[in-house]
Short mmCIF file of C-alpha atoms in Angstrom, two decimals:
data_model
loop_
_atom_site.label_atom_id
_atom_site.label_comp_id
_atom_site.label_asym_id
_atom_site.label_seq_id
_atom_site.Cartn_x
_atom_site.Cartn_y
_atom_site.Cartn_z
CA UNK A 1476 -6.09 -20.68 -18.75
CA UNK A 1477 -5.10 -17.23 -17.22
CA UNK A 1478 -3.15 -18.12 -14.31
CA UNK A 1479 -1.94 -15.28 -11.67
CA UNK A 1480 0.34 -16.36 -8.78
CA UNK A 1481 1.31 -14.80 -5.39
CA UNK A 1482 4.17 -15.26 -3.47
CA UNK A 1483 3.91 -14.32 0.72
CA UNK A 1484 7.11 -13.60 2.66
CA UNK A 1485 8.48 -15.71 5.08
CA UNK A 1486 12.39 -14.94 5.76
CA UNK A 1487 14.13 -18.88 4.97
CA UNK A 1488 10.48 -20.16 4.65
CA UNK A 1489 10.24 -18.49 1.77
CA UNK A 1490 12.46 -21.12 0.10
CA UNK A 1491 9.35 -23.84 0.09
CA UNK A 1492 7.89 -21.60 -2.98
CA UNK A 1493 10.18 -23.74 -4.88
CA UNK A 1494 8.33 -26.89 -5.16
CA UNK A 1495 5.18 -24.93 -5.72
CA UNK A 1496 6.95 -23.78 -8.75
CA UNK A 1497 8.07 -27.13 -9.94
CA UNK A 1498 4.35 -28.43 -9.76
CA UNK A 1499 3.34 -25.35 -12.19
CA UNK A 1500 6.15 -26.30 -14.16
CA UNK A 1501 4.93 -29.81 -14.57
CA UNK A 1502 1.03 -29.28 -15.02
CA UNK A 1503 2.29 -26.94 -18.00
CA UNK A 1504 0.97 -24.09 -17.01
CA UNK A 1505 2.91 -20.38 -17.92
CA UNK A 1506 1.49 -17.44 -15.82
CA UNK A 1507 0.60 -14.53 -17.08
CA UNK A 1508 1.38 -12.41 -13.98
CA UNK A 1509 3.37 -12.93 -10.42
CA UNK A 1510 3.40 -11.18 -7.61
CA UNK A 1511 5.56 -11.01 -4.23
CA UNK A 1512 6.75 -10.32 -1.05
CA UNK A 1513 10.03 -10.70 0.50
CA UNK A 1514 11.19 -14.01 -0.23
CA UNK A 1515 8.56 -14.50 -2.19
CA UNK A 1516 9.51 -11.38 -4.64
CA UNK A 1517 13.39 -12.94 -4.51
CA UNK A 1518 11.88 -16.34 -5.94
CA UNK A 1519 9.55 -14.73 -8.37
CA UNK A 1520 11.29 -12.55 -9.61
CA UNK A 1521 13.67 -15.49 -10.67
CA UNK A 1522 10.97 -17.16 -12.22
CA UNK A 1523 9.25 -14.16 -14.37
CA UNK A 1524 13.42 -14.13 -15.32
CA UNK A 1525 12.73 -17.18 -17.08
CA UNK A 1526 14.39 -19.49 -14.50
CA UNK A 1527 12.19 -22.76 -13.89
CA UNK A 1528 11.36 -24.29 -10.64
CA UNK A 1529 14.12 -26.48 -10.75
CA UNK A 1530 16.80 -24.24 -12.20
CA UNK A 1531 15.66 -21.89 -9.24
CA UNK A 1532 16.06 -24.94 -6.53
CA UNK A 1533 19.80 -25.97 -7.78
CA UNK A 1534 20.50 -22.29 -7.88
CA UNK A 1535 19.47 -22.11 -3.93
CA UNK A 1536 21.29 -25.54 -3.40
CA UNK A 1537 24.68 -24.30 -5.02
CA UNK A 1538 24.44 -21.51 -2.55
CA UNK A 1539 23.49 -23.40 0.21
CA UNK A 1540 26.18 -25.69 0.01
CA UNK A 1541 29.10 -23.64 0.78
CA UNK A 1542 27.78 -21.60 3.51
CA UNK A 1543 30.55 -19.85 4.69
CA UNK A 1544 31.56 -18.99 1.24
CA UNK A 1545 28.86 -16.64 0.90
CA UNK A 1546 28.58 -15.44 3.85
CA UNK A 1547 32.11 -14.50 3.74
CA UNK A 1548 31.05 -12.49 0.81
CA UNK A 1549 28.11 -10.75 2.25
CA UNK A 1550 30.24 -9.66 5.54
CA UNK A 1551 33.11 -8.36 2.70
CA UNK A 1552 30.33 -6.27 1.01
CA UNK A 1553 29.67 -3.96 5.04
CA UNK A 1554 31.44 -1.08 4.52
CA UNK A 1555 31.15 -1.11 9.04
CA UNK A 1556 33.10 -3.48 10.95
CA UNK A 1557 31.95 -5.89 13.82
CA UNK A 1558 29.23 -6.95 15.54
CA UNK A 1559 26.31 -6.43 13.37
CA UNK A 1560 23.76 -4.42 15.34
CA UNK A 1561 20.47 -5.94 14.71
CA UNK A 1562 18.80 -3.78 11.82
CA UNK A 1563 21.70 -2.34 10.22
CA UNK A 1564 22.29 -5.15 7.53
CA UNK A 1565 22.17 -3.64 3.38
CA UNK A 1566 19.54 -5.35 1.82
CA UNK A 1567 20.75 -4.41 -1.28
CA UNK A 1568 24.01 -6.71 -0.32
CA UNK A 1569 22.03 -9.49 -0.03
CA UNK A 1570 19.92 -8.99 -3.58
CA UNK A 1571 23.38 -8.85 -4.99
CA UNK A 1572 24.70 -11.89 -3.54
CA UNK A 1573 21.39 -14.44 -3.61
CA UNK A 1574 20.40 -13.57 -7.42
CA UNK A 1575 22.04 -15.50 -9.90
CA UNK A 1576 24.07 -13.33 -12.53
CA UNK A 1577 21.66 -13.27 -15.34
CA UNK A 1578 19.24 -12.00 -13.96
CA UNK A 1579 18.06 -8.86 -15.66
CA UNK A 1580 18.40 -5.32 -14.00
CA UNK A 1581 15.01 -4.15 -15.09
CA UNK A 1582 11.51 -5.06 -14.89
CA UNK A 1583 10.74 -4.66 -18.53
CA UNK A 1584 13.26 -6.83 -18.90
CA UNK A 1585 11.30 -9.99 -16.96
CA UNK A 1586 9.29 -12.47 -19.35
CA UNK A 1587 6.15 -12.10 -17.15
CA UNK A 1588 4.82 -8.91 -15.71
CA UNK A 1589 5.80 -9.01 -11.99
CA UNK A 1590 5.19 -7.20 -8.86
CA UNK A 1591 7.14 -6.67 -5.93
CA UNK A 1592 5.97 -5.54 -2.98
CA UNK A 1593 7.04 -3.29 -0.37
CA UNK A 1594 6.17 -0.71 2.56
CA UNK A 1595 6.55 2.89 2.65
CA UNK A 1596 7.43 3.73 6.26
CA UNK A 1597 6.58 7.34 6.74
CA UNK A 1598 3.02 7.36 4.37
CA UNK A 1599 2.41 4.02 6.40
CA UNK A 1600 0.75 2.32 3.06
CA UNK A 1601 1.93 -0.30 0.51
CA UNK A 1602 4.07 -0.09 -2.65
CA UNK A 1603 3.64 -1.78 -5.75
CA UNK A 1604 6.92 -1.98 -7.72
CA UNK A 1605 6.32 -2.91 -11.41
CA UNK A 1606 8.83 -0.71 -13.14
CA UNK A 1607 12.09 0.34 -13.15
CA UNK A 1608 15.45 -1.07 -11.89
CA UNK A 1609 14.78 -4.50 -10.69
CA UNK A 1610 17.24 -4.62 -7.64
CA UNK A 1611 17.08 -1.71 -5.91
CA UNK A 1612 12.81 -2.66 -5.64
CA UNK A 1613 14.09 -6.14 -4.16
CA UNK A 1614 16.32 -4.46 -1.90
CA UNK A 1615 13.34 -2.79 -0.11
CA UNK A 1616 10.62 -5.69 -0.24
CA UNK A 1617 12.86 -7.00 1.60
CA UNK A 1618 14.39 -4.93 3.81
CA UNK A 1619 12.83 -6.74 7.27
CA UNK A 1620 12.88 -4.25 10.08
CA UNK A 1621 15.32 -5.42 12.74
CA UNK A 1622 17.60 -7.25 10.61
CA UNK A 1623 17.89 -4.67 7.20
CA UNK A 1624 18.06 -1.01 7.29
CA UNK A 1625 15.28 0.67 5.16
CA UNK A 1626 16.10 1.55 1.70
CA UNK A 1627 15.42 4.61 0.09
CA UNK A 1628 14.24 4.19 -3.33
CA UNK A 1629 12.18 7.50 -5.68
CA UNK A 1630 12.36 9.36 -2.56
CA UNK A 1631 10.39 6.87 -0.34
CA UNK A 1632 11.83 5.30 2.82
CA UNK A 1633 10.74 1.44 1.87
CA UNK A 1634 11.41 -1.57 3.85
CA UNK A 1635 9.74 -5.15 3.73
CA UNK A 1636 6.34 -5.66 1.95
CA UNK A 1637 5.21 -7.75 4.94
CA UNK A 1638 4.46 -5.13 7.07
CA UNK A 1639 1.50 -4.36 5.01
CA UNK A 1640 0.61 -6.80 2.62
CA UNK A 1641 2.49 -10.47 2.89
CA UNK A 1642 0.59 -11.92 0.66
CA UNK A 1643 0.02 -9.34 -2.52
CA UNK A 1644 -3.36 -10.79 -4.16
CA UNK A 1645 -4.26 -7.60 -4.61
CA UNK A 1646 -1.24 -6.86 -6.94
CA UNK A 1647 -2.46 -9.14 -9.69
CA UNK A 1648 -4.94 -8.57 -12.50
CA UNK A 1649 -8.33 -9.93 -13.37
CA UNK A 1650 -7.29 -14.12 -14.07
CA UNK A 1651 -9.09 -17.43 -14.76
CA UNK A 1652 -6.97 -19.13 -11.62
CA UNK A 1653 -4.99 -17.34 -8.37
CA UNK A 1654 -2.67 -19.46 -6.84
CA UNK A 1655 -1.80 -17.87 -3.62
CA UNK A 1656 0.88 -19.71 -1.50
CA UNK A 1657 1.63 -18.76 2.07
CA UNK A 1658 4.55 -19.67 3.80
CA UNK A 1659 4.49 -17.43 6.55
CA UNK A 1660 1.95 -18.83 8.49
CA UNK A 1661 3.07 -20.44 11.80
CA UNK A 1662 0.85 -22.02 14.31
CA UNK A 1663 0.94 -21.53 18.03
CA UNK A 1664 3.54 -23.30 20.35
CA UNK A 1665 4.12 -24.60 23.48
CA UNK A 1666 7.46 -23.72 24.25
CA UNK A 1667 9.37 -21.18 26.90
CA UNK A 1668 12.43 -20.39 24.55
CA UNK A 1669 13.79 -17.17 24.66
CA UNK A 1670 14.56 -15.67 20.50
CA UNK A 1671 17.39 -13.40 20.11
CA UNK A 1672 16.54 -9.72 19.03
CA UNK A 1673 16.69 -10.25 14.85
CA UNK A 1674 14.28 -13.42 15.28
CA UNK A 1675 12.15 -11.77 17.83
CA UNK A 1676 11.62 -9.15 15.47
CA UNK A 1677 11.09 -11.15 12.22
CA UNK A 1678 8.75 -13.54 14.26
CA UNK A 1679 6.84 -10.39 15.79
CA UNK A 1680 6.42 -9.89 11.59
CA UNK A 1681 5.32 -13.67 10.81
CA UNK A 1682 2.16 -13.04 13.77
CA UNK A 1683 1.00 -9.59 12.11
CA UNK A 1684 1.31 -11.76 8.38
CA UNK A 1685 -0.90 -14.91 9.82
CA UNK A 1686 -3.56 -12.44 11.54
CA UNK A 1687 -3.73 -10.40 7.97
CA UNK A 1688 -4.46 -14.23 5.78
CA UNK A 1689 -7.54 -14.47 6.41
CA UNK A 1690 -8.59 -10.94 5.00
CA UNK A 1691 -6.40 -11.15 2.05
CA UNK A 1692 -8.23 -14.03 0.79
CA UNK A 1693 -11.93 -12.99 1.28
CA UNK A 1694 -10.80 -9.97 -0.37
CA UNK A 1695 -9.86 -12.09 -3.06
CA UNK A 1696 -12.43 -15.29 -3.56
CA UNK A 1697 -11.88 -18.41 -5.34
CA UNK A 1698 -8.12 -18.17 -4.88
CA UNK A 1699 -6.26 -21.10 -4.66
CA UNK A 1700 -4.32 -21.47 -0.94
CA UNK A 1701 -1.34 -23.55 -1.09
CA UNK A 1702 0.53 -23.91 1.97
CA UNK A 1703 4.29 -25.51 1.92
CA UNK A 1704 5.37 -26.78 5.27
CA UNK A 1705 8.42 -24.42 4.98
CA UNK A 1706 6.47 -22.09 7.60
CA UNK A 1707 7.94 -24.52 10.70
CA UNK A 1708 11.35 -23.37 9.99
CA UNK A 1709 12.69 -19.81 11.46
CA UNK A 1710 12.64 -16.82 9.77
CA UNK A 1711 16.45 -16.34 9.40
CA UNK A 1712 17.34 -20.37 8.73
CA UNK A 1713 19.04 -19.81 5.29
CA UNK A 1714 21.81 -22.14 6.47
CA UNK A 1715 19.11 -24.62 6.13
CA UNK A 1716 18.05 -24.24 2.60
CA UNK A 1717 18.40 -28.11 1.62
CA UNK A 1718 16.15 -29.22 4.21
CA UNK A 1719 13.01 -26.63 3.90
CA UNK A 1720 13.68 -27.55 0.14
CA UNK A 1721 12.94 -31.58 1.28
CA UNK A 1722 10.69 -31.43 3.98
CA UNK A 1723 8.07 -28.58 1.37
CA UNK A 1724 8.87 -31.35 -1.71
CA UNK A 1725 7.21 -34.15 0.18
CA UNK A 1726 4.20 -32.51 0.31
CA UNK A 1727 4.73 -31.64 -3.63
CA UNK A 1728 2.05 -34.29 -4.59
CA UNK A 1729 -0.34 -33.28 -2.44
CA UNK A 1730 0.11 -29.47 -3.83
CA UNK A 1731 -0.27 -30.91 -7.15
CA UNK A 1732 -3.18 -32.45 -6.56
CA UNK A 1733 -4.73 -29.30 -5.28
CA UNK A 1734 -3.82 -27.29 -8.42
CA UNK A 1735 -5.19 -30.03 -10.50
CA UNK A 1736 -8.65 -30.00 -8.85
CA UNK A 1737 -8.79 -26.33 -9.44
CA UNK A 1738 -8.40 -26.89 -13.02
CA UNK A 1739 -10.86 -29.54 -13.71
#
């Protein structure tokens, strides 16, 4: 069974891949390519590294539970001093800090081919990133506008892959199975709150990523949509990692279950 997987962005959402992950993990199954954006790139990456589902989820937990810890690290690694304008973060600061040490610094290096994606902002188009240094093309899938500064990277001014593509189907080759999971998908709510300017901007993101779904998969039939409940949590929740981890594993049987009927 040729099995091809795609990872959407999400911001913190981005975290429910995880369980999707573990259920691969469990059914057996070894893919033969991955593809991402964002988040999703962060996580697969990790996993094309060799990392399982689980190792990925304690890696995320060990983070998650000393907070200030590493954000004391990421505000150490700003060359600027305070406040943080909105949009002038390094992404490549964060790569350095959320990746675990081993992972590898090239692409050739990963145990599954792997794609990450990303947006060129002055040819207005999508960027596949496949070889290479493995950081810098993390750095600038994602690099979301109003919270990272673009990177530049081969002489193109990249930032997140969600502006374009969120959910890179298109990136992987001819398989038997595509599992495409979405966690950027939000749906519509009654509410008069008022976000700040770095969520405003990253939700302004998650709208343009739900309205592109639907043409991503009919351009891509007979792929598999799995859908964490992550999607409920804002964009720039890291500090919640431990509970998007719980509330997308309770639907882990249900996800499961989905898979499995795709493979009968």
């Amino acid at each position: 069974m040729r099995l091809a997987i795609a990872l959407s962005g999400g911001g913190a959402a981005g975290i429910g891949h995880v369980p999707v992950l573990e259920v691969v993990d469990e059914l057996g199954l070894h893919p033969m390519a991955i593809s991402g954006t964002s988040m999703g790139a962060m996580i697969g990456a990790a996993y094309s590294a060799g990392m399982s589902g689980r190792d990925i989820r304690e890696w995320i937990l060990s983070i998650a539970d000393n907070p200030a810890r590493e954000m004391k690290r990421f505000l150490a690694s700003r060359p600027g001093r305070f406040p943080i304008m909105p949009g002038s973060l390094n992404a490549h600061h964060a790569v350095q800090i959320a990746l675990p040490p081993t992972m590898p610094d090239r692409f050739d290096m990963l145990g599954i081919p792997f794609t990450a994606v990303a947006t060129d902002f002055h040819a207005r188009e999508t960027v596949f990133l496949r070889e290479g240094l493995l950081k810098p093309a993390l750095a600038a899938s994602i690099a979301i506008p109003g919270v990272f500064r673009p990177t530049l990277l081969d002489g193109r001014v990249l930032m997140d892959g969600g502006v374009t593509n969120n959910l890179p189907l298109d990136a992987l080759p001819d398989a038997d199975l595509v599992l495409a999971v979405d966690v950027a998908s939000v749906t519509a709510q009654d509410s008069s709150e008022v976000p700040g300017p770095m969520e405003a901007a990253v939700g302004a993101m998650r709208i343009m990523m739900h309205r592109m779904l639907r043409q991503q998969l009919e351009d891509r039939p007979g792929a598999v949509l799995i859908a964490p409940k992550a999607s409920a949590f804002p964009a720039l929740a890291f500090l919640k990692a431990a509970e998007i981890l719980e509330v997308a594993t309770a639907d882990k049987d249900a996800m499961k279950r989905k898979l499995e009927r795709a493979l009968a």
